[in-house]
Short mmCIF file of C-alpha atoms in Angstrom, two decimals:
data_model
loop_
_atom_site.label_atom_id
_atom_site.label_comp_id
_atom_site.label_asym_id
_atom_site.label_seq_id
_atom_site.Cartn_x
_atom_site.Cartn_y
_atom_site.Cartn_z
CA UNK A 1 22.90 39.38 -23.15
CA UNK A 2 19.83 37.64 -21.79
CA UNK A 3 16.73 38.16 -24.02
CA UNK A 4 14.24 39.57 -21.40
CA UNK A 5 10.96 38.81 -23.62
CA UNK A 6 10.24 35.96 -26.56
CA UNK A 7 7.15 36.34 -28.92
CA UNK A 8 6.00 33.08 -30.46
CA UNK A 9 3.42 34.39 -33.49
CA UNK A 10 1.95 30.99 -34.42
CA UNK A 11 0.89 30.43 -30.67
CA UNK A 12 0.17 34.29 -29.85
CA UNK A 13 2.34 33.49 -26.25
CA UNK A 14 4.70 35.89 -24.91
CA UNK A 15 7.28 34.28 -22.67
CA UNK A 16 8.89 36.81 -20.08
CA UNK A 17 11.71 35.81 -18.11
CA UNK A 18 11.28 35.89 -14.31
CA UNK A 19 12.62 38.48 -12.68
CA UNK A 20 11.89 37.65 -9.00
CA UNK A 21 13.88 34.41 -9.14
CA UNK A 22 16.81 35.71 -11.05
CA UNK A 23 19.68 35.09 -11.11
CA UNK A 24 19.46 32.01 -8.76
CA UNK A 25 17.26 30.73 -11.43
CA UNK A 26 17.40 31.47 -15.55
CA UNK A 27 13.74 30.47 -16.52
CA UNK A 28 10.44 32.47 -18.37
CA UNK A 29 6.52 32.01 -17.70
CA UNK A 30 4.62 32.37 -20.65
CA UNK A 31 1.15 34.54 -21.08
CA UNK A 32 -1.79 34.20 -23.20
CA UNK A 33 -3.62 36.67 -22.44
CA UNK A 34 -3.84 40.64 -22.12
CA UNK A 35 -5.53 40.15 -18.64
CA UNK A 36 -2.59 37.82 -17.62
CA UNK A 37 0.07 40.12 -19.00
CA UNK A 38 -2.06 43.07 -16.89
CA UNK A 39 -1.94 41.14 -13.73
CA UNK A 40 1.77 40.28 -14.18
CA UNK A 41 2.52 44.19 -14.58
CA UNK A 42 -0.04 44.92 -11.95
CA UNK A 43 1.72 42.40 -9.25
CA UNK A 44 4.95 43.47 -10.14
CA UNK A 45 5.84 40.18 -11.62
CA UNK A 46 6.73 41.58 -14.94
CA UNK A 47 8.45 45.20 -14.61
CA UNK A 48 10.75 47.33 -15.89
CA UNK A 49 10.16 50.83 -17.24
CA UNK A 50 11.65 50.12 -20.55
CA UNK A 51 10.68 46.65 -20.56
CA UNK A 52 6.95 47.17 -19.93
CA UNK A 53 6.10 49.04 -23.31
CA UNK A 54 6.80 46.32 -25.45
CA UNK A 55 5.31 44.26 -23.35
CA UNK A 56 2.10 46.64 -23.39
CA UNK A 57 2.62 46.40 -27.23
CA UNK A 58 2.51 42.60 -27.52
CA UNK A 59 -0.62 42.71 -24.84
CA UNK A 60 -2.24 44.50 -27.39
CA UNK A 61 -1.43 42.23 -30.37
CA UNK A 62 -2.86 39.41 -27.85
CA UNK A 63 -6.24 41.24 -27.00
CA UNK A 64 -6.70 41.34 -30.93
CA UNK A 65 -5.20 37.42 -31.62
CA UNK A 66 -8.31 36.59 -28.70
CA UNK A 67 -10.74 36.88 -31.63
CA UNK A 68 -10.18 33.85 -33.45
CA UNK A 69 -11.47 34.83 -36.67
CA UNK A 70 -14.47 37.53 -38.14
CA UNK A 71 -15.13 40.76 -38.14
CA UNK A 72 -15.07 42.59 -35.31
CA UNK A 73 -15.45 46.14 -33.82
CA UNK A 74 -10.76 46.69 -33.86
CA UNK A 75 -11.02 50.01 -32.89
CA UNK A 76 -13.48 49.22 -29.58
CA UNK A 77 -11.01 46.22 -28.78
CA UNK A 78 -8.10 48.05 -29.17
CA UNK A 79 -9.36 50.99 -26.55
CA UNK A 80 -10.21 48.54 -24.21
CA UNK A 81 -7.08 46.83 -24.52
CA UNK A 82 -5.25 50.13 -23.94
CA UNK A 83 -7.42 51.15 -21.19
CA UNK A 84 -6.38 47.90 -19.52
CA UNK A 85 -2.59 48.14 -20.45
CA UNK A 86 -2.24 51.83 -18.60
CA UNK A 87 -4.35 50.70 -15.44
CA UNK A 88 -2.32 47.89 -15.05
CA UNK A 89 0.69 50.38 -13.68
CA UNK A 90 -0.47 53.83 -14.61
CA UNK A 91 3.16 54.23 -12.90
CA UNK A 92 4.95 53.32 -16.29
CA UNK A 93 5.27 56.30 -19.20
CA UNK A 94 6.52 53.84 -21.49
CA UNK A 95 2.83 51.85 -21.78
CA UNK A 96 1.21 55.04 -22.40
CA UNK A 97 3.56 55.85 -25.35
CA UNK A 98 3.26 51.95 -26.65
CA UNK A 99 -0.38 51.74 -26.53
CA UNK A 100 -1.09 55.14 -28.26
CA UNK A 101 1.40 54.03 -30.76
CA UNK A 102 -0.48 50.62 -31.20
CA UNK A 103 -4.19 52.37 -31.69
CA UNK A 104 -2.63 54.92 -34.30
CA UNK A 105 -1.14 52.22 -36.32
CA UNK A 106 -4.44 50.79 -36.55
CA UNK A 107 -6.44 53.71 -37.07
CA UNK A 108 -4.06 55.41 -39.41
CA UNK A 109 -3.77 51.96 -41.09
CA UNK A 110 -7.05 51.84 -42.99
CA UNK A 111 -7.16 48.43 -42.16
CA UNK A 112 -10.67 46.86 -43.78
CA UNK A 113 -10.62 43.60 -41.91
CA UNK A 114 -9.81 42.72 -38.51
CA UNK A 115 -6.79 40.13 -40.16
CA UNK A 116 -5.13 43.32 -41.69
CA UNK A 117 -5.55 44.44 -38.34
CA UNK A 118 -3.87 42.12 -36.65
CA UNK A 119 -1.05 42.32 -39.13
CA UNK A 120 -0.45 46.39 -38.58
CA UNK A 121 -0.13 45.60 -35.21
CA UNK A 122 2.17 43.14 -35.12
CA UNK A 123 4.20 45.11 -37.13
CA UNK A 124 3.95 48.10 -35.06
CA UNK A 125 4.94 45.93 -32.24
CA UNK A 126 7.81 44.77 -33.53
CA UNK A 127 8.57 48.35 -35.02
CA UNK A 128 8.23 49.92 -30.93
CA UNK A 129 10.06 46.93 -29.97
CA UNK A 130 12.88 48.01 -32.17
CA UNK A 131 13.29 51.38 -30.99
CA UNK A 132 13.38 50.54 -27.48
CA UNK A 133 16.36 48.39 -28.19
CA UNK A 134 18.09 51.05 -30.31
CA UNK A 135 17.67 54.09 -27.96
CA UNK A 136 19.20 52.47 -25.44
CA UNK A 137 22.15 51.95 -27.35
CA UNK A 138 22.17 55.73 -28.37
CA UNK A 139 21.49 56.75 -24.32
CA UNK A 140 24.51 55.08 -23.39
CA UNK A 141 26.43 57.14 -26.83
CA UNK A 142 24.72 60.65 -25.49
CA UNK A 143 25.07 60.11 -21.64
CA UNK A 144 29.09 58.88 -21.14
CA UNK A 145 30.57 62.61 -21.86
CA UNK A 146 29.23 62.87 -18.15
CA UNK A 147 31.17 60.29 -16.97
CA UNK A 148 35.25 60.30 -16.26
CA UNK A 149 37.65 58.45 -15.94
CA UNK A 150 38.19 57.64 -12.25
CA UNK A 151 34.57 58.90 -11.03
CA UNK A 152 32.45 56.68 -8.52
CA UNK A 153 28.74 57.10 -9.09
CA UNK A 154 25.89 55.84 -7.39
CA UNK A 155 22.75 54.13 -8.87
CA UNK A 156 19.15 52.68 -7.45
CA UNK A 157 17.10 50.35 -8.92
CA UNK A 158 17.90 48.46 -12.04
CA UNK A 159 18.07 50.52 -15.15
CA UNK A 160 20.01 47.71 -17.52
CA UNK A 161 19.23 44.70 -19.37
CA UNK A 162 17.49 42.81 -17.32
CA UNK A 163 14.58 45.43 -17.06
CA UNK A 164 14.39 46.47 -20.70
CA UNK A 165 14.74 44.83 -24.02
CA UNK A 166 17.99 46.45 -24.96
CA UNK A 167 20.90 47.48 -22.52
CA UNK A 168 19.25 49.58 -20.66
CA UNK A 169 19.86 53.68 -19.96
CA UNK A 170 21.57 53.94 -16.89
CA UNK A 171 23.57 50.68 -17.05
CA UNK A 172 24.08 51.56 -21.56
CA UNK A 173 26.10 54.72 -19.95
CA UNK A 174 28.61 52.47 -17.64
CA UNK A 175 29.19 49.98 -20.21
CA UNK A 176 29.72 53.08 -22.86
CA UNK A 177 32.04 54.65 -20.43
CA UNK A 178 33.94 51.15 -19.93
CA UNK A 179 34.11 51.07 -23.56
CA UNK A 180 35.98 54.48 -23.46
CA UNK A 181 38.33 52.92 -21.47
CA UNK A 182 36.95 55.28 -18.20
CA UNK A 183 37.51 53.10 -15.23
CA UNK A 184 34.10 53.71 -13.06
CA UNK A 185 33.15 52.03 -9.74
CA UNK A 186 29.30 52.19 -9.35
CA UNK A 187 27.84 52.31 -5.45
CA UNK A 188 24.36 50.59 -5.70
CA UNK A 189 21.54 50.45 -3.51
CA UNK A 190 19.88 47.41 -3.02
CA UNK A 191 16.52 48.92 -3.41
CA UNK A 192 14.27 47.57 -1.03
CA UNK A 193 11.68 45.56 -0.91
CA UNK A 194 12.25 44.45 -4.70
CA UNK A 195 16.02 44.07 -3.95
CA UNK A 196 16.17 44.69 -7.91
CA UNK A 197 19.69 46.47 -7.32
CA UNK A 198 21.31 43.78 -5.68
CA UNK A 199 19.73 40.81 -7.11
CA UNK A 200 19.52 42.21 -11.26
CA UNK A 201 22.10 45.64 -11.36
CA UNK A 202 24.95 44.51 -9.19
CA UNK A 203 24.96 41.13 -10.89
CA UNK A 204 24.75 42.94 -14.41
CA UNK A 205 27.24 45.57 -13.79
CA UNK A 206 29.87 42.56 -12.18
CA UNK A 207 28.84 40.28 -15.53
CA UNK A 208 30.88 43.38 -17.62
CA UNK A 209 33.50 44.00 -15.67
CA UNK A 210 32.21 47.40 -13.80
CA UNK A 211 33.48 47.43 -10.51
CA UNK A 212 30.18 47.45 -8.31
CA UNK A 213 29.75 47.95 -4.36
CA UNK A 214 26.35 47.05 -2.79
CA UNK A 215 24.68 49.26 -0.24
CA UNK A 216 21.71 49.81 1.53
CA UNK A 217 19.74 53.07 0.43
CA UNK A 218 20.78 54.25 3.93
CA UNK A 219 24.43 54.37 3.62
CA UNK A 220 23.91 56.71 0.46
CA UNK A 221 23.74 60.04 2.63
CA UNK A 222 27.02 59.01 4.83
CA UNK A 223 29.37 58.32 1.24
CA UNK A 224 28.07 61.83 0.02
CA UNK A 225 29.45 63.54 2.89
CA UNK A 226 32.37 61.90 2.96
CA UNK A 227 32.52 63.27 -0.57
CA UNK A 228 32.73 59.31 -2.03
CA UNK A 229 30.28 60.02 -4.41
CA UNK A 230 30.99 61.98 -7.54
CA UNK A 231 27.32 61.60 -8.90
CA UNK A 232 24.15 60.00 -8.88
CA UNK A 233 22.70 58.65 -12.13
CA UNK A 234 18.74 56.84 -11.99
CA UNK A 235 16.42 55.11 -14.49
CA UNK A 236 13.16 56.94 -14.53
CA UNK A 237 10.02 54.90 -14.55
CA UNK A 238 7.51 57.86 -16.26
CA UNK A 239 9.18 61.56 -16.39
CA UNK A 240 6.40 64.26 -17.09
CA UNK A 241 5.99 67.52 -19.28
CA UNK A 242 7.52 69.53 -16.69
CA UNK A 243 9.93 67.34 -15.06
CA UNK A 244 8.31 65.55 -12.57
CA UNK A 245 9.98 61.87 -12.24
CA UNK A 246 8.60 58.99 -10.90
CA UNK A 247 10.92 56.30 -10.07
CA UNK A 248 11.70 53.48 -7.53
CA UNK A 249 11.33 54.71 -3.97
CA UNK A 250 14.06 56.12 -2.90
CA UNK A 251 14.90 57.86 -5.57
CA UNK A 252 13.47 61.18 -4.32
CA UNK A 253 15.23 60.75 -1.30
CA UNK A 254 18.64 60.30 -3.09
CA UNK A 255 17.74 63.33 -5.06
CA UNK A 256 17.66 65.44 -1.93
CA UNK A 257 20.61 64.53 -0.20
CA UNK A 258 22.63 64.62 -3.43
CA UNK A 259 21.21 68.41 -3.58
CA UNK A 260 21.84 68.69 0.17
CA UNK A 261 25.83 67.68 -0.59
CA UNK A 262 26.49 69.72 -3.67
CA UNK A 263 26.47 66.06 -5.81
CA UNK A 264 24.88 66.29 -9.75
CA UNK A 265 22.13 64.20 -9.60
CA UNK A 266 20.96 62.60 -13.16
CA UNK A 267 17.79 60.79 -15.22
CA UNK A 268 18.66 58.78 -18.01
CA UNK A 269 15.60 56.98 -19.98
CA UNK A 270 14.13 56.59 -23.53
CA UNK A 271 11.78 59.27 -24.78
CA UNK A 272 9.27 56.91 -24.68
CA UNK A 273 9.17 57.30 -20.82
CA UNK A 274 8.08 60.63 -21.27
CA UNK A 275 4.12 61.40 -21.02
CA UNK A 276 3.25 64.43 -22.41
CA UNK A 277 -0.07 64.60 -21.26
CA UNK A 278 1.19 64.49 -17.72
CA UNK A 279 2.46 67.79 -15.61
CA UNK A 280 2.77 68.12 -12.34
CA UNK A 281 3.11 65.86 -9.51
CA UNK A 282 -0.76 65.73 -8.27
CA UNK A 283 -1.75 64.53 -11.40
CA UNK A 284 1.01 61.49 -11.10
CA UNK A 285 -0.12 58.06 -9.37
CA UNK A 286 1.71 55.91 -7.03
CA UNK A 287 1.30 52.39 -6.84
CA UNK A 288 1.39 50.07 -4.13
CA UNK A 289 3.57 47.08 -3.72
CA UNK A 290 2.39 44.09 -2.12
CA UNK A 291 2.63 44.40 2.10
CA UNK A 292 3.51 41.17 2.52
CA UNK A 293 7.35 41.75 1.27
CA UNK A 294 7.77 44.21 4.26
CA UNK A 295 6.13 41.82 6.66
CA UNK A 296 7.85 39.16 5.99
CA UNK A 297 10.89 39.38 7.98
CA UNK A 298 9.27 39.52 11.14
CA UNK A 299 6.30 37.55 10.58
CA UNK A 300 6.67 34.18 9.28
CA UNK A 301 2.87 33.42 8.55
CA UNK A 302 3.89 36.98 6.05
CA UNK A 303 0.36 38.28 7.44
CA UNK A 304 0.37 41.75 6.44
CA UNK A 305 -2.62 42.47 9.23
CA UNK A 306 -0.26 42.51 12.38
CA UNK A 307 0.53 46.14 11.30
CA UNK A 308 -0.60 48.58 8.85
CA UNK A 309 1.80 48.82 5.81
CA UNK A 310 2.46 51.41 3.25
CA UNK A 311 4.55 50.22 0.55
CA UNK A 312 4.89 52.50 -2.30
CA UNK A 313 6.42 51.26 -5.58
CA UNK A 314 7.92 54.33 -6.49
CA UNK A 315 8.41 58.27 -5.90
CA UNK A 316 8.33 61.51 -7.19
CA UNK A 317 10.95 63.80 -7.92
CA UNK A 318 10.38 67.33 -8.47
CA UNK A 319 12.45 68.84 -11.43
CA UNK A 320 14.32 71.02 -8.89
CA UNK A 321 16.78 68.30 -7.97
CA UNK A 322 17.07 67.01 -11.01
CA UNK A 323 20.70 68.59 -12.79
CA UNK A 324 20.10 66.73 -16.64
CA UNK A 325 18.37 63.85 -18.67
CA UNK A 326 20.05 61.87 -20.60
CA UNK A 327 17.97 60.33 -24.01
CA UNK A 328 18.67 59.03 -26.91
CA UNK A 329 17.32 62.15 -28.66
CA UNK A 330 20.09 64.08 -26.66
CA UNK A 331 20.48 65.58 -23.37
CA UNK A 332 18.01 67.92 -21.87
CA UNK A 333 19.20 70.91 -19.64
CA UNK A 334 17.44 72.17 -16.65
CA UNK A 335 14.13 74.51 -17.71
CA UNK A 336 12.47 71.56 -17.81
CA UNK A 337 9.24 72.72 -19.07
CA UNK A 338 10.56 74.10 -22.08
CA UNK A 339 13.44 71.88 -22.92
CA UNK A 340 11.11 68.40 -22.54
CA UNK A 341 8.37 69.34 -25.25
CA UNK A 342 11.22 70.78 -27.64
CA UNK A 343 13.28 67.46 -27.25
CA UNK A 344 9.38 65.02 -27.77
CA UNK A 345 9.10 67.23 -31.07
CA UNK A 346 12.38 66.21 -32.86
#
């Protein structure tokens, strides 16, 4: 399995691999900073919703490491660090949950000098980092009862390893279910404009021996009439208290027409996706993608100003569509608003 993210202690520099070129190219561009890990998240150059809290984590650690040696106010840096972290995509549950886990460590710490600072946090880094790579081990254990033997499912976005530092949810259920001897083909979208279905979950999905077909998101409503599709399974990039998802767009739109055909349509994602303090879908923001990666195929010069662009990084899907989550704390049944806060409390 390619290792998505490398920490080097002595040099505080966290190397990332690059998404956008793989898998043509197998190479990693190192930051550091916390304001060049931010603009990486906020350009879309690093993502990944369970990729980007540990990355959020280490950011942290960094915005600490950028005070060479002294005193200094931890608690102050540490808020501003965090402030940065969850501005940089405000789109990604996981960096809340990292960051709050970060400043607790060091308040709950007692920590009397910025070094011992700096060591708790590390620590807790590596501790978040940890987690993330075992829950996605247990999301594939809790999730493959859904699957059988036989089934074709359909998928958008990339949900495996090469958008998280363990296997993945989504893609940790397939290669579960493969594991269980359950012979699965798996539809995927190619997920425009990022193309991170074709160019990092096809490729992933082909590398262990799941039977994968490519598609355009637009073909997706045709194969569920025909009744090709036995389900739908998605990553989810923040899922809040009541059920509201956002995800890659497209998503939402998948969600309907699955509804619209009478085909179960599932979330699978680490807790730590989950933001508590979060609702209802007004209170959920949407970032923007870049317009030039629309633009670009008819417009060589990829000028975005010879037409007005919206380009939405993800959606929102309302917990009426939505038939179960899979976690690695178990799976949640519809009643979303009571089943979410009792599965964050165990």
């Amino acid at each position: 399995m390619i290792e998505l993210i490398k920490y080097n202690e002595k040099l505080s520099v966290l190397s990332i691999l690059e998404q956008a070129s793989f898998p043509d190219t197998i190479s990693y561009k190192d930051y550091r900073s916390i304001e060049a890990i931010a603009e990486g998240i906020r350009s879309f150059d690093i993502s990944g919703a369970e990729l980007l809290g540990s990355v959020a984590a280490y950011g942290m650690l960094m915005a600490l490491y950028a005070h060479d040696s002294g005193d200094f106010p931890v608690e102050n840096v540490m808020r501003k660090a965090a402030a940065l972290m969850i501005a940089s995509n405000p789109a990604a549950g996981s960096i809340y949950n990292s960051v709050n886990s970060m400043l607790n460590a060091a308040k709950e710490s007692g920590a009397k000098t910025s070094e011992e600072a700096k060591a708790i946090v590390f620590e807790e880094a590596k501790r978040f980092h940890e987690t993330e790579k075992q829950a996605s081990v247990k999301i594939g254990e809790n999730g493959s009862f859904i699957l059988e033997d036989g089934q074709t499912w359909l998928v958008i976005g990339n949900s495996g390893s090469l958008s998280s530092v363990g296997s993945g949810s989504v893609s940790s259920i397939f290669k579960r279910a493969k594991s269980e001897n359950k012979n699965i083909t798996v539809y995927v979208c190619e997920t425009r404009p990022s193309y991170s279905g074709s160019r990092l979950t096809a490729w992933e999905l082909q590398e262990e021996g799941i039977s994968a077909v490519l598609i355009t998101e637009a073909t997706a409503g045709m194969l569920m009439r025909a009744g090709k599709i036995d389900g739908v399974m998605t990553g989810v990039q923040l899922l809040s208290s009541k059920g509201f998802a956002l995800n890659d767009t497209g998503t939402y739109m998948l969600a309907v027409l699955a509804k619209y055909n009478s085909v179960p349509f599932y979330l699978a994602l680490p807790s730590s996706s989950i933001v508590m303090t979060l609702a209802y879908d007004d209170e959920l923001t949407v970032p923007e993608r870049n317009a030039k990666e629309l633009v670009k195929f008819f417009c060589k010069q990829e000028k975005p100003g010879i037409v007005k662009v919206y380009n939405p990084a993800v959606d929102i899907t309302p917990p009426e569509l939505i038939d179960g989550i899979i976690t690695e704390k178990g799976y949640i049944e519809p009643r979303y608003s009571e089943t979410i806060p009792e599965l964050v409390a165990i």
